[in-house]
Coordinates of N, CA and C in Angstrom, one line a residue:
M1 N 8.5 6.7 1.5 CA 9.8 6.2 2.0 C 9.6 4.9 2.8
L2 N 9.9 3.6 2.9 CA 9.9 3.0 4.1 C 10.8 2.8 5.2
D3 N 10.3 3.2 6.5 CA 11.5 3.2 7.4 C 12.3 2.2 7.4
G4 N 13.6 2.8 7.8 CA 14.4 1.9 8.2 C 15.0 1.2 7.0
E5 N 14.5 1.9 5.6 CA 14.9 1.3 4.2 C 16.4 1.3 4.2
E6 N 17.3 2.2 4.8 CA 18.5 2.3 4.1 C 19.7 1.2 5.1
K7 N 18.7 0.8 6.0 CA 19.4 -0.5 6.7 C 18.8 -1.6 6.1
L8 N 17.7 -2.2 5.8 CA 17.1 -2.7 4.7 C 17.9 -3.2 3.6
I9 N 18.3 -2.1 2.6 CA 18.8 -2.1 1.9 C 20.1 -3.0 1.8
K10 N 21.0 -2.1 3.1 CA 22.2 -2.6 3.3 C 22.6 -4.1 3.6
R11 N 21.2 -4.8 4.1 CA 21.3 -5.9 4.4 C 21.2 -6.8 3.4
A12 N 20.4 -6.3 2.3 CA 19.8 -7.2 1.3 C 21.1 -7.1 0.2
I13 N 22.0 -6.1 0.2 CA 23.2 -6.2 -0.3 C 24.1 -7.1 0.0
R14 N 23.8 -7.6 1.7 CA 25.3 -8.6 1.8 C 24.7 -9.7 1.7
G15 N 23.4 -10.0 1.2 CA 22.7 -11.3 0.4 C 21.1 -11.7 1.3
G16 N 20.6 -10.8 2.2 CA 19.3 -10.7 3.3 C 18.4 -10.7 2.7
A17 N 18.3 -11.9 2.5 CA 16.7 -12.3 1.6 C 15.1 -11.9 2.5
S18 N 15.7 -12.3 3.4 CA 14.7 -11.8 4.7 C 14.2 -10.4 4.6
A19 N 15.6 -9.1 4.4 CA 15.2 -7.8 4.4 C 14.5 -7.1 2.9
Y20 N 15.5 -8.4 2.3 CA 14.8 -8.2 0.5 C 13.3 -8.0 0.6
G21 N 13.1 -9.4 1.3 CA 11.0 -9.6 1.6 C 10.6 -8.2 1.9
T22 N 11.0 -7.4 2.8 CA 10.9 -6.8 3.3 C 10.6 -5.5 2.0
L23 N 11.3 -5.1 1.9 CA 11.5 -4.6 0.5 C 10.4 -5.0 -0.8
Y24 N 10.5 -6.0 -0.9 CA 9.4 -6.4 -1.9 C 7.7 -6.3 -1.5
D25 N 8.1 -6.6 0.0 CA 6.6 -6.3 0.2 C 5.6 -5.1 0.5
Y26 N 6.9 -4.2 0.2 CA 7.0 -2.5 0.5 C 6.0 -2.1 -0.9
Y27 N 6.9 -2.0 -1.9 CA 7.2 -1.8 -3.0 C 6.4 -3.1 -4.4
Q28 N 6.3 -3.8 -3.7 CA 5.4 -4.5 -5.0 C 4.1 -4.1 -5.5
P29 N 3.8 -3.7 -4.5 CA 2.0 -3.4 -5.1 C 2.0 -2.0 -6.1
K30 N 3.0 -0.9 -5.9 CA 3.0 0.4 -6.3 C 3.5 -0.2 -7.7
I31 N 4.7 -1.1 -7.5 CA 5.4 -1.6 -8.7 C 4.4 -2.0 -10.2
Y32 N 3.3 -3.0 -9.2 CA 2.5 -3.9 -10.3 C 1.8 -2.6 -10.7
R33 N 1.4 -1.7 -9.8 CA -0.1 -0.8 -10.4 C 0.6 -0.2 -11.0
F34 N 1.7 0.5 -11.4 CA 2.5 1.1 -12.1 C 2.6 0.2 -13.4
V35 N 3.4 -0.9 -13.7 CA 3.1 -1.8 -14.3 C 2.1 -1.9 -15.5
L36 N 0.5 -2.7 -14.6 CA 0.1 -2.9 -15.1 C -0.4 -1.8 -16.3
I37 N -0.8 -0.7 -15.4 CA -1.5 1.0 -16.2 C -1.1 1.2 -17.4
K38 N 0.7 0.4 -17.4 CA 1.4 0.6 -18.3 C 1.2 -0.5 -19.5
V39 N 0.6 -1.2 -18.9 CA 0.8 -2.8 -20.2 C -0.5 -3.1 -20.1
G40 N -1.7 -3.1 -19.2 CA -2.8 -3.1 -19.6 C -3.6 -4.9 -19.0
R41 N -2.9 -5.5 -19.2 CA -3.1 -7.0 -19.2 C -2.4 -7.2 -17.9
R42 N -3.1 -8.0 -16.8 CA -3.0 -8.6 -15.9 C -1.9 -9.9 -15.8
E43 N -1.8 -10.4 -16.5 CA -1.0 -11.4 -16.6 C 0.8 -11.1 -16.3
D44 N 0.4 -10.1 -17.9 CA 1.5 -9.6 -18.5 C 2.6 -8.6 -17.5
A45 N 1.9 -7.9 -16.8 CA 1.8 -7.5 -15.1 C 2.5 -7.8 -14.3
E46 N 2.0 -8.9 -14.0 CA 2.8 -9.9 -12.5 C 3.8 -10.5 -13.3
D47 N 4.4 -10.6 -14.6 CA 5.2 -11.4 -15.3 C 6.4 -10.2 -15.1
L48 N 5.8 -9.2 -15.6 CA 6.6 -7.6 -15.8 C 7.1 -7.3 -14.4
T49 N 6.4 -8.2 -13.2 CA 6.6 -7.3 -12.0 C 7.7 -8.2 -11.2
H50 N 7.1 -9.5 -11.5 CA 8.1 -10.2 -11.4 C 10.0 -10.3 -11.8
Q51 N 9.8 -10.0 -13.1 CA 11.7 -9.3 -13.8 C 11.6 -8.6 -13.2
V52 N 11.3 -7.5 -12.5 CA 11.4 -6.4 -12.4 C 12.4 -6.5 -11.0
F53 N 11.8 -7.2 -9.7 CA 11.8 -7.4 -8.5 C 13.4 -8.9 -9.0
L54 N 13.0 -9.6 -9.6 CA 14.2 -10.3 -10.0 C 15.0 -9.8 -10.3
S55 N 15.4 -8.6 -11.3 CA 16.3 -8.3 -11.5 C 17.3 -6.9 -10.4
A56 N 16.1 -6.8 -10.2 CA 16.7 -5.9 -8.7 C 17.4 -6.8 -7.6
W57 N 16.3 -7.8 -6.9 CA 17.3 -8.6 -6.5 C 18.8 -9.3 -7.1
Q58 N 19.3 -9.6 -8.5 CA 20.1 -9.6 -8.6 C 21.1 -8.7 -8.4
N59 N 20.7 -7.1 -8.7 CA 21.4 -6.4 -9.1 C 21.5 -5.4 -8.0
V60 N 20.9 -6.0 -6.9 CA 20.6 -4.7 -5.6 C 22.2 -4.5 -5.3
G61 N 23.5 -5.2 -5.0 CA 24.4 -4.5 -5.2 C 25.2 -3.6 -6.3
S62 N 24.6 -3.2 -7.1 CA 25.0 -1.8 -7.4 C 24.1 -0.8 -7.5
Y63 N 23.3 -1.1 -6.7 CA 22.4 0.0 -6.6 C 23.0 0.9 -5.6
K64 N 23.0 2.5 -5.7 CA 23.7 3.2 -4.9 C 22.8 4.5 -4.2
S65 N 22.2 4.9 -3.8 CA 21.7 5.8 -3.2 C 21.3 6.9 -4.0
M66 N 22.9 7.8 -4.1 CA 22.9 9.2 -5.2 C 21.6 10.4 -4.5
G67 N 20.9 9.7 -3.1 CA 20.1 11.0 -2.9 C 18.4 10.8 -3.4
F68 N 18.4 8.9 -3.9 CA 16.9 9.0 -3.9 C 17.0 7.5 -3.4
P69 N 15.6 7.3 -3.3 CA 15.0 6.4 -2.7 C 15.4 4.6 -3.1
F70 N 15.2 3.8 -3.2 CA 14.8 2.2 -3.1 C 14.6 2.8 -4.7
G71 N 12.9 2.7 -4.2 CA 11.8 3.1 -5.3 C 12.1 3.8 -6.3
S72 N 13.0 4.4 -6.6 CA 13.1 5.2 -7.7 C 13.7 4.1 -8.9
W73 N 14.9 3.8 -8.3 CA 15.7 2.9 -8.6 C 14.9 1.1 -9.2
L74 N 13.6 1.2 -8.8 CA 12.7 0.0 -9.0 C 12.1 0.7 -9.8
Y75 N 11.4 1.9 -10.1 CA 10.5 2.1 -10.8 C 11.7 2.4 -12.4
Q76 N 12.9 2.6 -12.4 CA 14.1 3.1 -13.3 C 13.9 1.6 -14.0
I77 N 13.7 0.3 -13.5 CA 14.0 -1.0 -14.0 C 12.6 -1.3 -14.7
A78 N 11.3 -0.7 -14.0 CA 10.0 -1.1 -14.4 C 9.5 -0.3 -16.3
R79 N 10.3 0.7 -15.5 CA 10.3 1.1 -16.7 C 10.8 0.9 -18.1
N80 N 12.6 0.4 -17.9 CA 13.2 -0.5 -18.7 C 12.5 -1.4 -19.3
S81 N 12.0 -2.4 -18.4 CA 11.2 -3.5 -18.6 C 10.0 -3.4 -19.5
I82 N 9.4 -2.5 -19.0 CA 8.1 -2.2 -20.4 C 8.5 -1.8 -21.6
A83 N 9.8 -0.9 -21.8 CA 9.7 -0.6 -23.1 C 10.5 -2.1 -23.4
D84 N 11.0 -3.0 -23.2 CA 11.5 -4.0 -23.8 C 10.3 -5.5 -23.8
Y85 N 9.4 -4.6 -23.1 CA 7.5 -5.5 -23.3 C 7.5 -5.5 -25.1
Y86 N 7.1 -3.6 -24.9 CA 6.7 -2.9 -26.1 C 7.8 -3.3 -26.9
R87 N 9.7 -2.7 -27.2 CA 9.7 -3.1 -28.4 C 9.6 -4.7 -29.0
S88 N 9.5 -5.5 -28.2 CA 9.7 -7.6 -28.5 C 8.4 -7.7 -29.2
R89 N 7.5 -6.5 -28.6 CA 5.5 -6.8 -29.4 C 5.1 -5.9 -30.2
K90 N 5.9 -4.7 -30.1 CA 6.2 -3.5 -31.2 C 4.7 -3.5 -31.1
Q91 N 3.9 -3.1 -29.5 CA 2.7 -2.9 -29.5 C 2.7 -1.0 -28.8
E92 N 1.7 -0.4 -29.3 CA 1.5 0.7 -27.9 C 0.7 0.4 -26.8
T93 N 1.1 1.8 -26.1 CA 0.5 1.5 -24.4 C -0.8 1.6 -24.6
S94 N -1.4 0.4 -23.9 CA -2.7 0.5 -24.1 C -3.2 0.5 -22.5
L95 N -4.1 1.2 -22.0 CA -4.8 1.6 -20.7 C -6.5 1.0 -20.6
E96 N -6.8 -0.1 -22.5 CA -8.2 0.4 -21.9 C -8.3 -1.0 -21.3
N97 N -7.7 -2.0 -21.0 CA -8.5 -3.1 -20.2 C -7.7 -3.0 -18.5
V98 N -7.4 -1.9 -18.2 CA -7.1 -1.6 -16.4 C -8.4 -0.8 -16.3
D99 N -8.6 -1.7 -14.6 CA -9.9 -1.9 -14.2 C -9.2 0.0 -13.7
P100 N -10.1 1.0 -12.9 CA -9.9 1.8 -13.1 C -9.5 2.1 -11.2
E101 N -10.0 0.9 -10.2 CA -9.8 0.8 -9.2 C -7.8 1.0 -9.4
Y102 N -7.0 0.2 -9.9 CA -6.2 0.4 -10.3 C -4.9 1.7 -10.5
F103 N -6.3 2.3 -10.8 CA -5.6 3.6 -11.6 C -5.5 4.4 -10.4
V104 N -5.9 4.3 -9.6 CA -6.5 5.3 -8.6 C -6.1 4.8 -7.5
A105 N -4.9 5.9 -6.5 CA -4.6 6.0 -5.2 C -5.2 4.8 -4.5
P106 N -4.6 3.9 -3.5 CA -5.6 2.9 -2.7 C -6.3 4.2 -1.8
A107 N -5.7 5.2 -1.5 CA -6.4 6.0 0.0 C -8.0 6.9 -1.1
I108 N -7.9 6.8 -2.8 CA -9.3 7.4 -2.6 C -10.4 6.4 -3.5
A109 N -9.8 5.1 -3.4 CA -11.0 3.8 -3.6 C -11.6 3.5 -3.4
H110 N -12.1 4.5 -2.4 CA -13.7 4.9 -1.7 C -14.7 5.0 -2.3
F111 N -14.2 5.9 -3.6 CA -15.7 6.9 -4.3 C -16.2 6.5 -4.6
G112 N -17.1 7.5 -4.9 CA -18.5 6.8 -5.0 C -18.7 6.4 -6.8
T113 N -19.8 6.0 -7.1 CA -20.0 6.0 -8.5 C -19.4 6.9 -9.7
D114 N -19.9 8.7 -9.2 CA -19.7 9.4 -10.1 C -18.3 10.1 -9.7
E115 N -17.4 9.5 -8.9 CA -16.5 9.9 -8.8 C -15.5 8.7 -9.6
K116 N -15.8 7.5 -9.8 CA -15.4 6.5 -10.3 C -15.5 6.8 -11.5
M117 N -16.6 7.3 -12.1 CA -16.7 7.3 -13.4 C -15.9 8.3 -14.0
E118 N -15.8 9.5 -13.0 CA -14.8 10.6 -13.8 C -13.2 10.0 -13.1
M119 N -12.7 9.0 -12.6 CA -11.7 8.8 -12.7 C -11.7 7.5 -14.0
E120 N -12.3 7.2 -14.5 CA -12.6 6.4 -15.7 C -12.6 7.1 -16.8
R121 N -12.8 8.5 -17.0 CA -12.9 9.5 -18.0 C -11.0 10.3 -17.6
V122 N -10.8 10.3 -16.8 CA -9.5 10.8 -17.0 C -8.6 9.9 -17.6
M123 N -8.7 8.7 -16.8 CA -7.6 7.1 -17.2 C -7.9 7.3 -18.8
L124 N -8.9 7.1 -19.7 CA -8.9 7.2 -20.9 C -8.3 8.7 -21.5
A125 N -8.6 9.6 -20.8 CA -7.9 10.8 -21.5 C -6.0 10.5 -21.4
V126 N -5.5 9.7 -19.8 CA -4.0 9.7 -19.9 C -3.4 8.6 -20.8
Q127 N -4.8 7.9 -21.4 CA -4.1 7.0 -22.5 C -4.0 7.5 -23.5
K128 N -4.6 8.9 -23.7 CA -4.1 9.3 -25.1 C -2.8 10.2 -25.0
L129 N -2.4 10.1 -23.6 CA -1.3 11.1 -23.8 C 0.3 9.8 -24.2
K130 N 1.2 11.0 -24.7 CA 2.3 10.4 -25.2 C 2.7 9.7 -24.0
P131 N 3.6 8.3 -24.0 CA 4.0 7.6 -23.0 C 5.0 8.1 -21.9
E132 N 5.6 9.3 -22.3 CA 6.5 9.7 -21.5 C 5.4 10.8 -20.3
Y133 N 4.1 11.5 -21.3 CA 3.6 11.9 -20.1 C 2.6 11.1 -19.0
Q134 N 2.7 10.6 -19.6 CA 1.9 8.8 -19.0 C 2.1 8.7 -17.8
D135 N 3.5 8.5 -18.3 CA 4.7 8.1 -16.8 C 4.3 9.1 -15.7
I136 N 4.7 10.4 -16.3 CA 4.8 11.3 -15.3 C 3.7 11.6 -14.3
V137 N 2.1 11.1 -15.2 CA 1.2 11.5 -14.3 C 1.2 10.3 -13.5
I138 N 1.1 9.4 -13.6 CA 1.3 8.0 -13.1 C 1.9 7.9 -12.0
M139 N 3.0 8.8 -11.9 CA 4.4 8.7 -11.1 C 3.8 9.7 -9.8
R140 N 3.7 10.7 -10.4 CA 3.2 11.9 -9.8 C 1.8 12.4 -8.7
F141 N 0.7 11.4 -9.8 CA -0.4 11.7 -8.7 C -1.4 10.4 -8.7
V142 N -0.8 9.5 -9.3 CA -1.0 8.2 -9.2 C -0.2 7.0 -7.9
E143 N 1.1 7.8 -8.1 CA 2.1 6.6 -6.8 C 2.1 8.0 -6.0
D144 N 1.5 8.8 -6.1 CA 2.5 9.8 -5.1 C 4.1 10.0 -4.7
M145 N 4.5 10.2 -6.1 CA 6.1 10.4 -5.9 C 6.2 11.9 -6.0
S146 N 7.5 12.1 -5.3 CA 7.8 13.6 -5.7 C 8.3 13.8 -6.5
V147 N 8.7 14.9 -7.1 CA 9.3 15.3 -7.8 C 10.9 14.8 -7.9
K148 N 11.2 15.0 -6.8 CA 12.7 14.4 -6.9 C 12.8 12.8 -7.2
E149 N 11.8 12.3 -6.7 CA 12.1 10.5 -6.9 C 11.1 10.4 -8.2
A150 N 10.4 11.4 -8.4 CA 9.9 10.7 -10.3 C 11.3 11.2 -11.4
A151 N 12.0 12.4 -10.7 CA 13.1 12.4 -11.3 C 14.6 11.6 -11.8
A152 N 14.3 10.7 -10.5 CA 15.3 9.3 -10.3 C 14.9 8.5 -10.9
A153 N 14.0 8.0 -11.0 CA 13.4 7.2 -11.6 C 12.9 7.1 -13.2
M154 N 13.0 8.4 -13.6 CA 13.0 8.6 -15.2 C 14.0 9.2 -15.5
D155 N 15.4 9.6 -14.5 CA 16.5 9.4 -15.0 C 16.4 10.9 -15.8
K156 N 16.1 11.5 -15.3 CA 15.9 13.4 -15.5 C 16.1 14.5 -14.6
S157 N 16.8 15.4 -14.9 CA 16.6 16.6 -13.6 C 15.3 17.1 -13.2
E158 N 15.3 17.4 -12.1 CA 14.1 17.7 -11.3 C 13.3 18.6 -11.9
G159 N 14.0 19.5 -12.8 CA 13.5 21.0 -13.5 C 13.0 19.9 -14.6
A160 N 13.1 19.3 -15.3 CA 12.6 18.6 -16.6 C 11.3 18.3 -15.8
V161 N 11.2 17.2 -15.1 CA 10.0 16.6 -14.9 C 9.7 17.9 -14.3
K162 N 9.1 18.3 -13.7 CA 8.6 20.1 -13.6 C 7.6 19.9 -15.0
L163 N 8.7 20.3 -15.9 CA 8.2 20.7 -17.4 C 7.5 19.3 -17.8
L164 N 7.5 18.2 -17.8 CA 7.1 17.3 -18.4 C 5.1 17.5 -17.5
Q165 N 5.5 17.5 -16.1 CA 4.6 17.4 -15.3 C 3.9 18.4 -16.3
H166 N 4.2 19.9 -16.4 CA 3.8 21.1 -16.4 C 2.8 20.7 -18.0
R167 N 3.5 20.0 -19.1 CA 3.0 19.6 -20.5 C 2.2 18.7 -20.9
A168 N 2.1 17.9 -19.6 CA 1.7 17.0 -19.4 C -0.3 17.0 -18.8
I169 N 0.0 17.8 -18.2 CA -1.6 18.2 -17.2 C -1.6 19.1 -18.4
N170 N -1.5 20.5 -19.6 CA -2.0 20.9 -20.5 C -2.5 20.1 -21.4
E171 N -1.9 19.0 -21.5 CA -2.1 18.1 -22.5 C -3.3 17.4 -22.3
L172 N -3.5 17.0 -21.1 CA -4.8 16.6 -20.1 C -5.7 17.4 -19.9
K173 N -5.3 18.7 -19.9 CA -6.5 19.9 -20.1 C -7.2 19.8 -21.5
K174 N -6.8 20.1 -22.4 CA -7.0 20.0 -23.7 C -7.9 18.6 -23.9
I175 N -7.1 17.3 -23.7 CA -8.1 16.2 -24.0 C -9.3 16.7 -22.9
L176 N -9.7 16.4 -22.0 CA -10.9 16.6 -21.1 C -11.3 18.0 -21.6
L177 N -11.2 19.1 -22.1 CA -12.2 20.0 -22.3 C -12.5 19.8 -23.3

């Protein structure tokens, strides 16, 4: 969560473009990575990410904290945009064209060749999961979201997110073993 996020949101709600710009600068790389992992094409990910932030800016006045961060609201918008994207194209989620560098959290992007090969293997396994499992794996382990944040982004209870995470991990184990 961004320091002073609540104040920035209040300023953005009042029309403060610079406050919204600060929120954008903080969340854009995270939302872009999430979208890129889900759609697989950079151009589409850039367009969808732009749509997410445009929609958020147009609707920032309707944002209510309700105990979850602004980022969770953005992920919810992103998930809806991705669903619309696939509905309009009638395609399946494909992670094939995603560079593994985008799949890992920036803090571990410095891994060596062996670790990167293992990440590619995991990424291919995640690709085989159903979309909801992909979302929870990406949110919890790539974006490092808390259960509460992921629950808000997925519009589910914390218990449901924990169950989804458990099932997703079990499916990943089956695929990887």
